Coordinates of C-alpha atoms in Angstrom, one line a residue:
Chain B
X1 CA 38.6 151.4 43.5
X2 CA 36.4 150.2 40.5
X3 CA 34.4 153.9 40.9
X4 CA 37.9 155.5 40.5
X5 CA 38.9 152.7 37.5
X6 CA 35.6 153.7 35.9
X7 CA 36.4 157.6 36.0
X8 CA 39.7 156.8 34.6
X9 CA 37.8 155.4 31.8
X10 CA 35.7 157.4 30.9
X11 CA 38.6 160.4 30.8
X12 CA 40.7 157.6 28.8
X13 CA 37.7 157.5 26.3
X14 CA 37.3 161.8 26.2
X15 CA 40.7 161.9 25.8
X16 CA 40.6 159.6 23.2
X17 CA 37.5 161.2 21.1
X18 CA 39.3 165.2 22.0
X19 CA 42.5 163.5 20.1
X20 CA 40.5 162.0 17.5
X21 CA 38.1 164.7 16.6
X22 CA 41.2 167.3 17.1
X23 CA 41.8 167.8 13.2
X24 CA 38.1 167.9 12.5
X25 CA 37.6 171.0 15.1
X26 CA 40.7 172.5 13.5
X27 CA 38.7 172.1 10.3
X28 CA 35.7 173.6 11.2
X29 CA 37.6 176.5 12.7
X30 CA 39.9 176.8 9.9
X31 CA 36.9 177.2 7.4
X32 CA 34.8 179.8 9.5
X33 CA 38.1 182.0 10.6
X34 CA 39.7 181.9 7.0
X35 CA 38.0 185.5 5.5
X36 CA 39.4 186.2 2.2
X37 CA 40.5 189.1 2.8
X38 CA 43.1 190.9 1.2
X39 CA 44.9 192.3 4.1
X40 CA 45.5 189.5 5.5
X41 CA 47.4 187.8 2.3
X42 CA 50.4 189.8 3.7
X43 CA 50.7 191.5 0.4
X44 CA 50.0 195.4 0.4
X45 CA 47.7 196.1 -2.5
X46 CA 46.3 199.1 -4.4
X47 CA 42.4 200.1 -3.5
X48 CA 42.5 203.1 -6.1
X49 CA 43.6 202.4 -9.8
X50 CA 43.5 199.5 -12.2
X51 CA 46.1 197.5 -10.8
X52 CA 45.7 195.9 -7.2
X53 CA 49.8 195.0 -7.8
X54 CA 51.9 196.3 -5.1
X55 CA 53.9 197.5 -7.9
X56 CA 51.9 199.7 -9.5
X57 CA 51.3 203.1 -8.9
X58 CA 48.0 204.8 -9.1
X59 CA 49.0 208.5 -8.3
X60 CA 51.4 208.6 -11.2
X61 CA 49.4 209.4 -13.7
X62 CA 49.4 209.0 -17.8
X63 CA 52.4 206.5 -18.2
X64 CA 56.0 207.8 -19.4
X65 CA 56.4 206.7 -22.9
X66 CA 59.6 206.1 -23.4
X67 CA 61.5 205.5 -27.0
X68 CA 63.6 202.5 -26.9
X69 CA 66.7 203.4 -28.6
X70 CA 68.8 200.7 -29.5
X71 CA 72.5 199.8 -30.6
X72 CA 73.9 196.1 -31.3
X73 CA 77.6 196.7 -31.1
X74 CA 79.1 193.2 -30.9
X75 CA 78.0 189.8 -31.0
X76 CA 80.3 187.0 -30.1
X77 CA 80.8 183.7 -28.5
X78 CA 77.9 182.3 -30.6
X79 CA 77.5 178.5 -29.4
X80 CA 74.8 177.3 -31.3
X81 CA 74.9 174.4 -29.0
X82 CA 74.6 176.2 -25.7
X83 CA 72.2 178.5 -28.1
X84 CA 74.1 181.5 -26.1
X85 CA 76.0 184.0 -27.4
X86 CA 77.5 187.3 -25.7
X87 CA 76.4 190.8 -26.7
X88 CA 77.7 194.1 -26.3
X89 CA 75.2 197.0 -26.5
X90 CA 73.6 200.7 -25.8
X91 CA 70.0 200.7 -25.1
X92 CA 68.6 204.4 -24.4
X93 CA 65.4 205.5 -23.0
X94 CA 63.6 208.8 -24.0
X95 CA 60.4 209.7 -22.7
X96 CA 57.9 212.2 -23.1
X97 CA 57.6 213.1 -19.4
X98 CA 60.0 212.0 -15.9
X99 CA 60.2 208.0 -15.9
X100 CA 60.2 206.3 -12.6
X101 CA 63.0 206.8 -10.1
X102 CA 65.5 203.4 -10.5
X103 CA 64.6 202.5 -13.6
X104 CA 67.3 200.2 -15.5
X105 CA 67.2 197.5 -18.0
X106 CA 66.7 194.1 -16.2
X107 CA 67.4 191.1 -18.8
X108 CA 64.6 188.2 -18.8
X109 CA 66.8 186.1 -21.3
X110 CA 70.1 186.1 -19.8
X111 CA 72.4 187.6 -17.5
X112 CA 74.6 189.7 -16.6
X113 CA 78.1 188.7 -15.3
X114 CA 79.2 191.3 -13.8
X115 CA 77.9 194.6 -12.6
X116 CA 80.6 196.2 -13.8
X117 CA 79.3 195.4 -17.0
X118 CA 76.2 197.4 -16.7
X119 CA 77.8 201.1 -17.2
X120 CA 75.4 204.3 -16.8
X121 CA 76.1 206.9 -19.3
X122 CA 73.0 209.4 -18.9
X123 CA 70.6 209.2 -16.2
X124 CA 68.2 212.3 -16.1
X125 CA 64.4 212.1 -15.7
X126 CA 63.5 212.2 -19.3
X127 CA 67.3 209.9 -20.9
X128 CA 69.2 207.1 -20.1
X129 CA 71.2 205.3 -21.7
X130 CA 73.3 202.4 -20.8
X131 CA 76.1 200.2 -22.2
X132 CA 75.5 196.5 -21.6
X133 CA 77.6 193.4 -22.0
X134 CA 76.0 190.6 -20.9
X135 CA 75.1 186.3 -21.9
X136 CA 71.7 185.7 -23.7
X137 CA 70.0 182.8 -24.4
X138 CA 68.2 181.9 -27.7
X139 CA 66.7 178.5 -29.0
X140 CA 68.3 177.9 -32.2
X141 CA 66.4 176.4 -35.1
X142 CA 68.3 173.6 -36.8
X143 CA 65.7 172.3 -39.5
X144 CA 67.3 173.7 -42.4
X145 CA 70.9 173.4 -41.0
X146 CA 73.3 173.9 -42.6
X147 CA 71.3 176.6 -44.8
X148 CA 69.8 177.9 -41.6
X149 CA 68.7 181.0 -40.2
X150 CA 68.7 181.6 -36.5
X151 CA 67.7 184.5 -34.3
X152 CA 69.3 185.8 -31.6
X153 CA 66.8 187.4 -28.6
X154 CA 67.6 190.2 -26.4
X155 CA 65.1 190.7 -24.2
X156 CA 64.8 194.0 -21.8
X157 CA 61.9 194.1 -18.9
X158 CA 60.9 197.2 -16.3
X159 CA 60.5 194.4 -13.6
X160 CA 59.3 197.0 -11.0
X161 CA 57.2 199.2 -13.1
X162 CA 54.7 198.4 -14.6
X163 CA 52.6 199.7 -17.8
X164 CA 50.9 202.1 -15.0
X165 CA 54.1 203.8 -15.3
X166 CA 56.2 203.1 -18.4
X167 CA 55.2 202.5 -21.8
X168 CA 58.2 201.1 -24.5
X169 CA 58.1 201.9 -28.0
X170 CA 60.1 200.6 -30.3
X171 CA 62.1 203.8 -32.3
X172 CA 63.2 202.8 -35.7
X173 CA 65.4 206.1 -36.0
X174 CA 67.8 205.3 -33.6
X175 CA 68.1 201.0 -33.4
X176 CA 70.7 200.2 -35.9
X177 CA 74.0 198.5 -35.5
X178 CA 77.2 199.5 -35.0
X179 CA 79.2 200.4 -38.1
X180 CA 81.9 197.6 -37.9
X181 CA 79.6 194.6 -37.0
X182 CA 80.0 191.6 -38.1
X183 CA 80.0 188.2 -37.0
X184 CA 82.1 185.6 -38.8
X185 CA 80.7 182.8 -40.8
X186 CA 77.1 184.5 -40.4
X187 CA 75.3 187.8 -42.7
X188 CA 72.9 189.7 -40.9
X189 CA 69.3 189.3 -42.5
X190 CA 67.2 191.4 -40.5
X191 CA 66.9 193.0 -37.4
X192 CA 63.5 193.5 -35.6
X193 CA 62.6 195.4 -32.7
X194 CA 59.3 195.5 -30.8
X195 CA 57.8 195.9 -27.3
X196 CA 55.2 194.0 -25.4
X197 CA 53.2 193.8 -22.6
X198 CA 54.2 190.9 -20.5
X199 CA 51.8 189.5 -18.1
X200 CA 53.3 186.7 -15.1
X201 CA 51.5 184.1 -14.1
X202 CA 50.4 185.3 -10.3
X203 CA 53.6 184.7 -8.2
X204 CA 52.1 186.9 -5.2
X205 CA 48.7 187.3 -4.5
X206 CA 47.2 190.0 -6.4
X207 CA 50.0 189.5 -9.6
X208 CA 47.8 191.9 -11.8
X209 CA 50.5 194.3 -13.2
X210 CA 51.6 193.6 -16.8
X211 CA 55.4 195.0 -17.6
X212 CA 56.5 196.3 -19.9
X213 CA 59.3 194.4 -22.5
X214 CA 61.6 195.3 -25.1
X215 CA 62.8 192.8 -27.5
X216 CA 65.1 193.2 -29.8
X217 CA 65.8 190.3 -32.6
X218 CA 68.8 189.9 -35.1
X219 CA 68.1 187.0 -37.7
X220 CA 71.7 185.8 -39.2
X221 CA 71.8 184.1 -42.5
X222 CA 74.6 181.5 -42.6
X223 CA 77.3 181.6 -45.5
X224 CA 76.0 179.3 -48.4
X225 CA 79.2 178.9 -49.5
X226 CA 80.2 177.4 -46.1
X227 CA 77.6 175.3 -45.8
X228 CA 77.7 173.7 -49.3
X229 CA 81.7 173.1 -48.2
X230 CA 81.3 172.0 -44.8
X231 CA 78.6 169.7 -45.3
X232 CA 77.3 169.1 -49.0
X233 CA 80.8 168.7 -50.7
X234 CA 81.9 166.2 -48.3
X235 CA 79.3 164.0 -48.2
X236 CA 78.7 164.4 -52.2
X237 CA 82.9 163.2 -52.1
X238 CA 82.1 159.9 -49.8
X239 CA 79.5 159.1 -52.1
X240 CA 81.4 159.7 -55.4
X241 CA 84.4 157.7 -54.1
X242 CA 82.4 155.0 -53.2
X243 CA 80.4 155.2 -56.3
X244 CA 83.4 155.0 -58.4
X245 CA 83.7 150.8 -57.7
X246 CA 80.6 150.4 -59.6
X247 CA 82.6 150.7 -62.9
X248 CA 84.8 148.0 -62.2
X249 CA 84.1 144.6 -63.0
X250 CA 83.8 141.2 -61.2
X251 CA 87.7 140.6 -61.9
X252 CA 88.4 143.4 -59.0
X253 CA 85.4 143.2 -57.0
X254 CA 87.7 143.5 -53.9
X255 CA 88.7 146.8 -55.1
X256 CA 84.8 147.0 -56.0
X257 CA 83.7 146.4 -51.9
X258 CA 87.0 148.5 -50.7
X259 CA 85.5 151.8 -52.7
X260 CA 82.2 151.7 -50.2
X261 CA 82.7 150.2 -47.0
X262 CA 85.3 152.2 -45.7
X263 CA 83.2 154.9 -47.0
X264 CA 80.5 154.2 -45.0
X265 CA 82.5 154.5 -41.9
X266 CA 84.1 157.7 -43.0
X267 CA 80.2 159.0 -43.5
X268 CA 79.6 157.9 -40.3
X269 CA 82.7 159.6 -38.8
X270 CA 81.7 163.1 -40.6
X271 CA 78.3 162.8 -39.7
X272 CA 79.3 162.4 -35.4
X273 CA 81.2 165.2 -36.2
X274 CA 78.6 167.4 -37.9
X275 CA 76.0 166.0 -34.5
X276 CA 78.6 167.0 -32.0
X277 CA 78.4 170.8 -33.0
X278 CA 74.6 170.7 -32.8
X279 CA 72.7 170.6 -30.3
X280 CA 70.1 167.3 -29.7
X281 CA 67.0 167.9 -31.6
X282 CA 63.6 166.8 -31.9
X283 CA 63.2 166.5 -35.8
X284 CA 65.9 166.1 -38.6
X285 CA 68.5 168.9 -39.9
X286 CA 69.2 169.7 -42.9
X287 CA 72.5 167.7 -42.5
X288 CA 71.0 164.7 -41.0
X289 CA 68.6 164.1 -44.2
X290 CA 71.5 164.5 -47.0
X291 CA 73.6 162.1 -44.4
X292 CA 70.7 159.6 -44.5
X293 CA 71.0 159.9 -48.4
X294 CA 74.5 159.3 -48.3
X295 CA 74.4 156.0 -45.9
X296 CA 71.4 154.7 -48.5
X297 CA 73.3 155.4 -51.5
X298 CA 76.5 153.8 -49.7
X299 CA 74.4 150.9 -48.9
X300 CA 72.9 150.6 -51.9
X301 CA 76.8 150.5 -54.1
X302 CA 77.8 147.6 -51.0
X303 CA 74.5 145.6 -52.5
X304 CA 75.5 146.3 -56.5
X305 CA 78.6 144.2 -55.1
X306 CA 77.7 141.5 -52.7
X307 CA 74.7 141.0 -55.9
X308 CA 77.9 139.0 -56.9
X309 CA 77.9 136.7 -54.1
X310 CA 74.1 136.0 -53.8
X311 CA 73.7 135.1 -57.6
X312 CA 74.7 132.5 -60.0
X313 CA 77.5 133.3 -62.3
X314 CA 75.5 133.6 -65.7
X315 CA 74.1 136.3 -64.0
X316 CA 76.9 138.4 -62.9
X317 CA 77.6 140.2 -66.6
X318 CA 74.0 141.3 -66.3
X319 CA 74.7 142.8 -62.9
X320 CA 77.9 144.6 -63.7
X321 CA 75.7 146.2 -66.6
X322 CA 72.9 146.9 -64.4
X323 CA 74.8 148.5 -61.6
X324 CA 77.0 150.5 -63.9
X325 CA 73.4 152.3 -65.1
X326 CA 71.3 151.7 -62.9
X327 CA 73.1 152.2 -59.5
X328 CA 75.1 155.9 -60.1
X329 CA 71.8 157.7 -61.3
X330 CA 70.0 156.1 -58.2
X331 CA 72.4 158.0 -56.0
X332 CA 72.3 161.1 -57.6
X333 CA 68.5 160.9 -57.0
X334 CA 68.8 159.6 -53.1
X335 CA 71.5 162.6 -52.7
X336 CA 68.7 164.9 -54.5
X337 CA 66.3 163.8 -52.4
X338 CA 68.4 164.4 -49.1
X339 CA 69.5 168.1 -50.4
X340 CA 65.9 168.9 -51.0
X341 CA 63.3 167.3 -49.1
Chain X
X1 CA 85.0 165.8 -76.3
X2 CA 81.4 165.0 -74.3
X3 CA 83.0 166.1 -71.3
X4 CA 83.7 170.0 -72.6
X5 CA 80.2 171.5 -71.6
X6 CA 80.1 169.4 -68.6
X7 CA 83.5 171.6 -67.8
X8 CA 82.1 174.7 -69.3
X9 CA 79.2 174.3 -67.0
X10 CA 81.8 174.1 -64.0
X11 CA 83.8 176.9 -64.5
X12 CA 81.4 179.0 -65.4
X13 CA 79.9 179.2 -61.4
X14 CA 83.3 180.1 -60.7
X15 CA 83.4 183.0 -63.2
X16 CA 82.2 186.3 -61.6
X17 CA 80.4 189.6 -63.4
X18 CA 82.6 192.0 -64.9
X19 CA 83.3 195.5 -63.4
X20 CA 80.3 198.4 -63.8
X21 CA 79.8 201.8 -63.4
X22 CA 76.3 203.0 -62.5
X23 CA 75.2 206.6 -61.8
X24 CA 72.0 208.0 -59.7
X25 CA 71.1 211.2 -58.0
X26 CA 71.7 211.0 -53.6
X27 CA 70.6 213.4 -51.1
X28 CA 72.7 215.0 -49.0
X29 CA 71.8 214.4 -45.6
X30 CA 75.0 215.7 -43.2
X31 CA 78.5 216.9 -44.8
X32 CA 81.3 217.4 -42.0
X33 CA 84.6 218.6 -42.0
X34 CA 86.0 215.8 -39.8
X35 CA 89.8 217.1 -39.3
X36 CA 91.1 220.9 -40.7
X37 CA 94.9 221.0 -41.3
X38 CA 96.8 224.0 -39.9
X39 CA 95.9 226.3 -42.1
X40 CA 92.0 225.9 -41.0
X41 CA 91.4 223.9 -44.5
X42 CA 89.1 220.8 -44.8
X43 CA 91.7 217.9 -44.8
X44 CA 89.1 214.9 -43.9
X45 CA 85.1 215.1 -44.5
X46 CA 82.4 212.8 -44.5
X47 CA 79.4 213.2 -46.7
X48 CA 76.4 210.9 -45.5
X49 CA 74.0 210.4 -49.1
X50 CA 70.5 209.1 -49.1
X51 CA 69.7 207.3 -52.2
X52 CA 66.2 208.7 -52.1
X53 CA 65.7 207.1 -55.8
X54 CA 65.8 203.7 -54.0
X55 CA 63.0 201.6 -52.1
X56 CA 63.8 201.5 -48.4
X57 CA 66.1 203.1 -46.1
X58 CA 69.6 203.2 -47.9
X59 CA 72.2 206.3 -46.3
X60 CA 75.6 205.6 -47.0
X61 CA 78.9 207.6 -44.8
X62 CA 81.5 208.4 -47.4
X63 CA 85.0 209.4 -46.1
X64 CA 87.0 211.2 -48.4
X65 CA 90.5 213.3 -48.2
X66 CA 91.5 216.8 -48.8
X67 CA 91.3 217.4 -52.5
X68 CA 87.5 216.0 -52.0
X69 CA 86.6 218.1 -49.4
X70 CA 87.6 221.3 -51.3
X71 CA 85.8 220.3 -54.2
X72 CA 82.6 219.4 -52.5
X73 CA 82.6 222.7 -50.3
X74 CA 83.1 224.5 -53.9
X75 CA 80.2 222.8 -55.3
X76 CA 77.9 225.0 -53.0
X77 CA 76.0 222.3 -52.2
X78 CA 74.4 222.0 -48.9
X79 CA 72.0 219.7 -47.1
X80 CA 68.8 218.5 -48.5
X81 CA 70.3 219.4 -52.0
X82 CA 70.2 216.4 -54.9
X83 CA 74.0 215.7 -56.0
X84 CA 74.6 213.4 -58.8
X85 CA 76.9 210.1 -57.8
X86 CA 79.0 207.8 -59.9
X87 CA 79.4 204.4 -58.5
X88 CA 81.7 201.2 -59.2
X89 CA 80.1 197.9 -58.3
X90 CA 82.8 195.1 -58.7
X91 CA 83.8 192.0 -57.3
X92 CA 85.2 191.6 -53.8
X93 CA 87.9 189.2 -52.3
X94 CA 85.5 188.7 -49.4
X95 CA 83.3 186.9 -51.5
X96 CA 80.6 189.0 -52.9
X97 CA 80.4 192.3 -54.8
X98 CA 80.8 195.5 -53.4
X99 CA 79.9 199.0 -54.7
X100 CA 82.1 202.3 -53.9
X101 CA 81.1 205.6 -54.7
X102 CA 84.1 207.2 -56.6
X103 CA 82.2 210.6 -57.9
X104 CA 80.5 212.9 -56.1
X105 CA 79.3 215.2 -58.5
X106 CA 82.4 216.7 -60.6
X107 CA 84.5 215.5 -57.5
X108 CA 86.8 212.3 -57.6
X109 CA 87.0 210.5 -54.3
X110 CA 90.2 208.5 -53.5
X111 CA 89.6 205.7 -51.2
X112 CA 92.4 205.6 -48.5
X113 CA 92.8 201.5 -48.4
X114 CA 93.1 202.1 -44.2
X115 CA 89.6 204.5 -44.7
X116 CA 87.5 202.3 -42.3
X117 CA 85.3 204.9 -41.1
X118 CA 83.0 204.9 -44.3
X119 CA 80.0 202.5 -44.2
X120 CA 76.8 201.9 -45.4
X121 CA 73.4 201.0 -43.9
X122 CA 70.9 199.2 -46.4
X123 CA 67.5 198.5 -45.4
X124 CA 64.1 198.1 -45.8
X125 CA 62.2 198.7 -43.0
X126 CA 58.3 197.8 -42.2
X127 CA 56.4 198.5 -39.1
X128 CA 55.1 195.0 -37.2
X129 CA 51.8 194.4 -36.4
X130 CA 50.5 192.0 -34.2
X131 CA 46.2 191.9 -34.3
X132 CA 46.0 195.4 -35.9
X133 CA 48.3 196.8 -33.4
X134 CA 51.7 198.3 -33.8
X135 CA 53.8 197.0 -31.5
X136 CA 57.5 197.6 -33.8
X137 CA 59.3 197.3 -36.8
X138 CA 61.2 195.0 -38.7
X139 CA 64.4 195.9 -41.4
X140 CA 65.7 193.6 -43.8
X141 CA 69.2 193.7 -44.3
X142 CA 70.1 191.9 -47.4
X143 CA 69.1 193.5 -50.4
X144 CA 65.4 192.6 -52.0
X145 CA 64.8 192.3 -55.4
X146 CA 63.0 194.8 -55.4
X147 CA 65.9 196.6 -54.5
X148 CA 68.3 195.5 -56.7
X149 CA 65.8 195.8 -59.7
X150 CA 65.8 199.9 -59.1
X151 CA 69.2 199.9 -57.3
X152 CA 71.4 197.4 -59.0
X153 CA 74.4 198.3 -57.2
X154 CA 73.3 196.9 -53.8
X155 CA 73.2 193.4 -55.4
X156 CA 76.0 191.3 -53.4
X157 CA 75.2 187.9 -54.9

């Protein structure tokens, strides 16, 4: 019985050690049978040509360069806070030799609702052209807002050719836009088109391929005339009103305090309204600054008036006097300073 | 009375530029007859110009009616050929000024107020370089001083 109890220990302790020194074993073994070899990685790879990329194509020769032809015939549903807007275009290719079979334009910036919104008009070896409407995205840049100028991206990609294949080049001759464009509270500045060579962080093994991108900008100038009178007139009117209490004297300083403070709450009340078309940003707009300017100067009439309250009577002749020359110029100077800086 | 230039000052951003006439030389670049009447006549052409005497890329699609389409066939000219312009630059309700080419050489051009087929394309284009390499263009589409110094009539503002 104890020879048999003393077997059964000693399996107990192999057992033990073979459970223990399990992962170690599968270690070792892991590290010598682990070759890195290519075939194994699942992903079938190029031996001849530049490009390992499953994508590429070493037997086709000099790449097709292909003239990107472009027309912007709509833009609409701009949302400056989404910063997406709808676009309705024709993009053509022309190439100097047969392009890849299945080539179409794949957006990296947006997307395309429906596939019936993708419409082929010419597919031969050599022309395509296509008729997209589809949703882009494009940061907006709010600094000088509401003097600003944004740019709206489109942004066309051969995702399954590479620039083995298919070269883009911009052509200046035919990228224009349509004859009747326009888009409402905005003037078309410039327009810019230019390809690249887009290179993806590895997503497979063996990612070496670059692609080939199209990108086409439009930079829109907002009206100046609507943004002096959607944002500059009103807040110069909040400060004038509130700056006209200053002239009156300690006999109606009620009327004096009622000229700025509910001022002040209707700058605060344009100003949430101004924030709630914008999207959150990181630094100041335009607008923010001159509404800064306008709560200072606002704050600044309110102190010409409780002045009243803090200081002895012989004194209050000299602060009617001083606010009436001192305090109007030193809002025109904070409103300066908010328009400009 | 010390208010007066304060007021003269005021009014005067709302007072906009009289009406002017200017006149350059344009290329013809394409003349079609658009629509013949029954009798095989011209009744509708358009006449795409190239004001080669400007900086930039400016071509401009002018529409005009029957009368102008006879009289530009019967200048004999033909594409490639200079042809000397007249043009109105006034003041638009849309907010900025606007220029219309009324003369084409000896030949009036009536605007049909529905005519919303003629247009213009004003640029100034420059290739886009990126370390030495050309990789596309960029056009500007409002008019640069430079522009507007040799061209006056593309001045909007």
């Amino acid at each position: 019985m104890l020879c048999i109890s003393k077997r059964c220990n000693y399996v107990f302790y192999l057992l033990i050690f073979l459970i223990y020194s399990f992962p170690f074993f599968r270690l070792v073994c892991e590290d010598t049978t682990v070759i890195p070899d290519l075939k194994a990685s699942g992903v079938p790879i190029h031996k001849a040509g530049k490009y390992l990329s499953p994508f590429a194509n070493p037997d086709y020769g000099e790449p097709a360069k292909v003239r990107v032809g472009f027309l912007l015939k709509s833009i609409s549903s701009y949302s400056i806070k989404e910063a997406k807007f709808f676009a309705d275009f024709y993009i053509s290719y022309t190439s100097d030799k047969p392009m890849p079979p299945n080539i179409i334009p794949h957006i990296t910036n947006g997307y395309i609702e429906d596939d019936k919104h993708v419409k082929v008009i010419a597919d031969q070896p050599t022309f395509k052209l296509w008729k997209i409407h589809a949703a882009f995205y494009s940061n907006p840049d709010l600094r000088k807002y509401p003097f600003d100028t944004q740019e709206l991206r489109i942004e066309i990609e051969e995702d399954d050719a590479g620039i083995d294949q298919i070269v883009f080049i911009a052509d200046p001759k035919n990228t224009n836009m349509d004859v009747d464009f326009f888009m409402p509270g905005w003037e078309v500045n410039y327009l810019e088109s230019r390809t690249i060579r887009h290179y993806y962080p590895d997503r497979f093994d063996n990612d070496d391929l670059y692609y080939p991108r199209y990108v086409f900008r439009l930079g829109i100038k907002r009206y100046a005339s609507n943004a002096l009178f959607t944002v500059y007139f009103p807040a110069f009117v909040i400060m004038f009103v509130s700056l006209s209490g200053i002239w009156l004297n300690k006999e109606h300083l009620d009327t004096r305090i009622n000229s700025s403070a509910p001022m002040l709450a209707a700058a605060v009340l344009f100003h949430y309204t101004i924030v709630q078309e914008l999207p959150p940003t990181a630094y100041l707009t335009g607008a923010d600054k001159i509404m800064i300017a306008v709560y200072c100067g606002l704050m600044l009439n309110l102190l010409a008036s409780w002045c009243f309250f803090f200081f002895d009577e012989i004194y209050h002749y000299r602060i009617y006097i001083l606010g009436k020359y001192i305090v109007p110029p030193l809002n025109a100077i904070l409103f300066l300073l908010g328009a400009l800086l | 009375m010390k208010i007066i230039p304060y007021l003269l000052i005021l009014f005067s951003l709302f007072c906009k530029e009289s009406e002017k006439l200017y006149e350059t030389n344009v290329e013809i670049t394409r003349k079609d007859v658009v629509v013949y009447d029954n009798d095989k006549k011209p009744m509708v052409m358009d006449l795409e110009i190239n004001y080669k005497d400007c900086p930039g890329n400016q071509v401009e699609v002018i529409r005009g009616g029957k009368d102008f389409a006879t009289c530009i066939n019967s200048t004999g000219k033909s594409l490639g050929d200079k042809i000397h312009v007249d043009i109105k630059w006034e003041w638009s309700d849309s907010g900025y000024y606007k220029w219309t080419v009324v003369k084409v050489d000896s030949c009036e051009r009536v605007i049909d107020p529905f005519d919303g087929v003629s247009f213009d394309l004003v640029e100034e284009c420059e290739d886009y370089f990126v370390y030495g390499n050309q990789i596309g263009f960029v056009c500007k589409k409002i008019p640069t001083d430079s522009l507007i110094k040799s061209c006056p009539w593309f001045r909007k503002k």
